[in-house]
């Protein structure tokens, strides 16, 4: 084998190694993406399962999960309260009696307690 053949052979082998390595790296990257996407999927299933379980058992006070149900219920109430607060701040409606802002569909003024329906009927 000539020196040139030797060099050619070495270069060919090196080229093969590089392309093989690149192929492996891209395969690993693809697998990692697939793993992450499957993990996300499982995570979403867990959440859906948990929400369904909560909905079905939230009133089971003797459940071993009663404490968790309680803190979830509390958090949901808090979310509800904050959503109402956003509506109030947006000023969807105003009490004609005291001027307090509240959600448009509020039955009573949250500030003075005036029944909103009555006020609208009077007008
Ligand atoms: Zn009012």
PDB file of C-alpha atoms and ligand atoms in Angstrom:
ATOM      1  CA  UNK A   1       0.000   0.000   0.000  1.00  0.00           C
ATOM      2  CA  UNK A   2       1.406   3.367  -0.993  1.00  0.00           C
ATOM      3  CA  UNK A   3       1.651   6.252   1.435  1.00  0.00           C
ATOM      4  CA  UNK A   4      -1.116   7.980  -0.492  1.00  0.00           C
ATOM      5  CA  UNK A   5      -3.405   4.973  -0.197  1.00  0.00           C
ATOM      6  CA  UNK A   6      -2.622   4.912   3.480  1.00  0.00           C
ATOM      7  CA  UNK A   7      -3.656   8.544   3.897  1.00  0.00           C
ATOM      8  CA  UNK A   8      -6.769   8.023   1.780  1.00  0.00           C
ATOM      9  CA  UNK A   9      -7.745   5.047   3.876  1.00  0.00           C
ATOM     10  CA  UNK A  10      -7.231   6.936   7.139  1.00  0.00           C
ATOM     11  CA  UNK A  11      -9.286   9.887   5.878  1.00  0.00           C
ATOM     12  CA  UNK A  12     -12.107   7.624   4.723  1.00  0.00           C
ATOM     13  CA  UNK A  13     -12.240   5.860   8.075  1.00  0.00           C
ATOM     14  CA  UNK A  14     -12.159   9.176   9.936  1.00  0.00           C
ATOM     15  CA  UNK A  15     -14.953  10.489   7.721  1.00  0.00           C
ATOM     16  CA  UNK A  16     -17.035   7.421   8.399  1.00  0.00           C
ATOM     17  CA  UNK A  17     -16.454   7.786  12.145  1.00  0.00           C
ATOM     18  CA  UNK A  18     -17.484  11.454  12.066  1.00  0.00           C
ATOM     19  CA  UNK A  19     -20.656  10.809  10.121  1.00  0.00           C
ATOM     20  CA  UNK A  20     -21.463   7.829  12.344  1.00  0.00           C
ATOM     21  CA  UNK A  21     -20.902   9.986  15.420  1.00  0.00           C
ATOM     22  CA  UNK A  22     -23.093  12.745  13.969  1.00  0.00           C
ATOM     23  CA  UNK A  23     -25.808  10.219  13.256  1.00  0.00           C
ATOM     24  CA  UNK A  24     -25.658   8.923  16.827  1.00  0.00           C
ATOM     25  CA  UNK A  25     -25.750  12.447  18.260  1.00  0.00           C
ATOM     26  CA  UNK A  26     -28.778  13.402  16.205  1.00  0.00           C
ATOM     27  CA  UNK A  27     -30.452  10.116  17.165  1.00  0.00           C
ATOM     28  CA  UNK A  28     -29.824  10.859  20.830  1.00  0.00           C
ATOM     29  CA  UNK A  29     -31.192  14.392  20.423  1.00  0.00           C
ATOM     30  CA  UNK A  30     -34.299  13.041  18.719  1.00  0.00           C
ATOM     31  CA  UNK A  31     -34.800  10.420  21.430  1.00  0.00           C
ATOM     32  CA  UNK A  32     -34.402  13.059  24.128  1.00  0.00           C
ATOM     33  CA  UNK A  33     -37.101  15.147  22.440  1.00  0.00           C
ATOM     34  CA  UNK A  34     -39.381  12.116  22.183  1.00  0.00           C
ATOM     35  CA  UNK A  35     -38.779  11.314  25.853  1.00  0.00           C
ATOM     36  CA  UNK A  36     -39.602  14.872  26.899  1.00  0.00           C
ATOM     37  CA  UNK A  37     -42.759  14.921  24.807  1.00  0.00           C
ATOM     38  CA  UNK A  38     -43.890  11.582  26.290  1.00  0.00           C
ATOM     39  CA  UNK A  39     -43.117  12.851  29.789  1.00  0.00           C
ATOM     40  CA  UNK A  40     -45.214  15.958  29.095  1.00  0.00           C
ATOM     41  CA  UNK A  41     -48.027  13.737  27.875  1.00  0.00           C
ATOM     42  CA  UNK A  42     -47.911  11.589  31.033  1.00  0.00           C
ATOM     43  CA  UNK A  43     -47.789  14.732  33.164  1.00  0.00           C
ATOM     44  CA  UNK A  44     -50.953  16.030  31.508  1.00  0.00           C
ATOM     45  CA  UNK A  45     -52.670  12.679  32.050  1.00  0.00           C
ATOM     46  CA  UNK A  46     -51.727  12.788  35.733  1.00  0.00           C
ATOM     47  CA  UNK A  47     -53.203  16.267  36.016  1.00  0.00           C
ATOM     48  CA  UNK A  48     -56.425  15.245  34.268  1.00  0.00           C
ATOM     49  CA  UNK A  49     -56.632  12.158  36.470  1.00  0.00           C
ATOM     50  CA  UNK A  50     -56.065  14.243  39.588  1.00  0.00           C
ATOM     51  CA  UNK A  51     -58.706  16.789  38.571  1.00  0.00           C
ATOM     52  CA  UNK A  52     -61.218  14.018  37.888  1.00  0.00           C
ATOM     53  CA  UNK A  53     -60.382  12.356  41.208  1.00  0.00           C
ATOM     54  CA  UNK A  54     -60.758  15.657  43.027  1.00  0.00           C
ATOM     55  CA  UNK A  55     -64.139  16.334  41.388  1.00  0.00           C
ATOM     56  CA  UNK A  56     -65.383  12.874  42.331  1.00  0.00           C
ATOM     57  CA  UNK A  57     -64.083  12.797  45.908  1.00  0.00           C
ATOM     58  CA  UNK A  58     -63.751  16.392  47.129  1.00  0.00           C
ATOM     59  CA  UNK A  59     -66.588  15.926  49.612  1.00  0.00           C
ATOM     60  CA  UNK A  60     -65.235  12.708  51.125  1.00  0.00           C
ATOM     61  CA  UNK A  61     -64.249  14.163  54.482  1.00  0.00           C
ATOM     62  CA  UNK A  62     -63.100  10.760  55.770  1.00  0.00           C
ATOM     63  CA  UNK A  63     -60.753  10.299  52.818  1.00  0.00           C
ATOM     64  CA  UNK A  64     -57.021  10.053  53.484  1.00  0.00           C
ATOM     65  CA  UNK A  65     -56.765  12.875  50.962  1.00  0.00           C
ATOM     66  CA  UNK A  66     -59.248  15.140  52.803  1.00  0.00           C
ATOM     67  CA  UNK A  67     -56.514  17.627  53.701  1.00  0.00           C
ATOM     68  CA  UNK A  68     -55.415  17.872  50.071  1.00  0.00           C
ATOM     69  CA  UNK A  69     -59.025  18.302  48.956  1.00  0.00           C
ATOM     70  CA  UNK A  70     -59.366  21.102  51.492  1.00  0.00           C
ATOM     71  CA  UNK A  71     -56.302  23.019  50.319  1.00  0.00           C
ATOM     72  CA  UNK A  72     -57.325  22.608  46.673  1.00  0.00           C
ATOM     73  CA  UNK A  73     -60.831  23.875  47.472  1.00  0.00           C
ATOM     74  CA  UNK A  74     -59.327  26.823  49.285  1.00  0.00           C
ATOM     75  CA  UNK A  75     -57.051  27.628  46.361  1.00  0.00           C
ATOM     76  CA  UNK A  76     -59.976  27.385  43.930  1.00  0.00           C
ATOM     77  CA  UNK A  77     -62.031  29.773  46.085  1.00  0.00           C
ATOM     78  CA  UNK A  78     -59.095  32.143  46.174  1.00  0.00           C
ATOM     79  CA  UNK A  79     -58.799  31.981  42.369  1.00  0.00           C
ATOM     80  CA  UNK A  80     -62.517  32.715  42.106  1.00  0.00           C
ATOM     81  CA  UNK A  81     -62.174  35.646  44.475  1.00  0.00           C
ATOM     82  CA  UNK A  82     -59.212  37.057  42.521  1.00  0.00           C
ATOM     83  CA  UNK A  83     -61.058  36.698  39.207  1.00  0.00           C
ATOM     84  CA  UNK A  84     -63.934  38.708  40.687  1.00  0.00           C
ATOM     85  CA  UNK A  85     -61.400  41.254  41.902  1.00  0.00           C
ATOM     86  CA  UNK A  86     -60.108  41.626  38.340  1.00  0.00           C
ATOM     87  CA  UNK A  87     -63.650  42.233  37.121  1.00  0.00           C
ATOM     88  CA  UNK A  88     -64.166  44.790  39.866  1.00  0.00           C
ATOM     89  CA  UNK A  89     -60.943  46.582  38.964  1.00  0.00           C
ATOM     90  CA  UNK A  90     -61.946  46.583  35.331  1.00  0.00           C
ATOM     91  CA  UNK A  91     -65.091  48.310  36.513  1.00  0.00           C
ATOM     92  CA  UNK A  92     -67.594  46.202  34.670  1.00  0.00           C
ATOM     93  CA  UNK A  93     -70.439  47.742  36.683  1.00  0.00           C
ATOM     94  CA  UNK A  94     -70.901  50.472  39.234  1.00  0.00           C
ATOM     95  CA  UNK A  95     -73.272  50.587  42.165  1.00  0.00           C
ATOM     96  CA  UNK A  96     -75.634  53.504  41.510  1.00  0.00           C
ATOM     97  CA  UNK A  97     -75.995  54.028  45.242  1.00  0.00           C
ATOM     98  CA  UNK A  98     -72.393  54.037  46.534  1.00  0.00           C
ATOM     99  CA  UNK A  99     -70.320  53.958  43.340  1.00  0.00           C
ATOM    100  CA  UNK A 100     -68.463  50.744  44.164  1.00  0.00           C
ATOM    101  CA  UNK A 101     -67.251  48.774  41.170  1.00  0.00           C
ATOM    102  CA  UNK A 102     -68.239  45.148  40.747  1.00  0.00           C
ATOM    103  CA  UNK A 103     -68.816  42.433  38.173  1.00  0.00           C
ATOM    104  CA  UNK A 104     -71.611  43.229  35.772  1.00  0.00           C
ATOM    105  CA  UNK A 105     -73.587  40.166  36.852  1.00  0.00           C
ATOM    106  CA  UNK A 106     -73.317  40.889  40.598  1.00  0.00           C
ATOM    107  CA  UNK A 107     -76.619  40.406  42.392  1.00  0.00           C
ATOM    108  CA  UNK A 108     -75.640  42.635  45.287  1.00  0.00           C
ATOM    109  CA  UNK A 109     -73.255  45.529  45.718  1.00  0.00           C
ATOM    110  CA  UNK A 110     -70.180  44.095  47.422  1.00  0.00           C
ATOM    111  CA  UNK A 111     -69.683  47.397  49.226  1.00  0.00           C
ATOM    112  CA  UNK A 112     -73.084  48.580  50.447  1.00  0.00           C
ATOM    113  CA  UNK A 113     -75.105  45.425  49.936  1.00  0.00           C
ATOM    114  CA  UNK A 114     -77.705  47.059  47.721  1.00  0.00           C
ATOM    115  CA  UNK A 115     -79.507  44.518  45.617  1.00  0.00           C
ATOM    116  CA  UNK A 116     -78.531  45.383  42.065  1.00  0.00           C
ATOM    117  CA  UNK A 117     -81.663  43.967  40.451  1.00  0.00           C
ATOM    118  CA  UNK A 118     -83.862  46.251  42.588  1.00  0.00           C
ATOM    119  CA  UNK A 119     -81.908  49.305  41.568  1.00  0.00           C
ATOM    120  CA  UNK A 120     -82.118  48.468  37.918  1.00  0.00           C
ATOM    121  CA  UNK A 121     -85.847  47.797  38.226  1.00  0.00           C
ATOM    122  CA  UNK A 122     -86.422  51.197  39.836  1.00  0.00           C
ATOM    123  CA  UNK A 123     -84.961  53.017  36.847  1.00  0.00           C
TER     124      UNK A 123
HETATM  125 ZN1  LIG B   1     -73.119  50.046  46.657  1.00  0.00          ZN
END
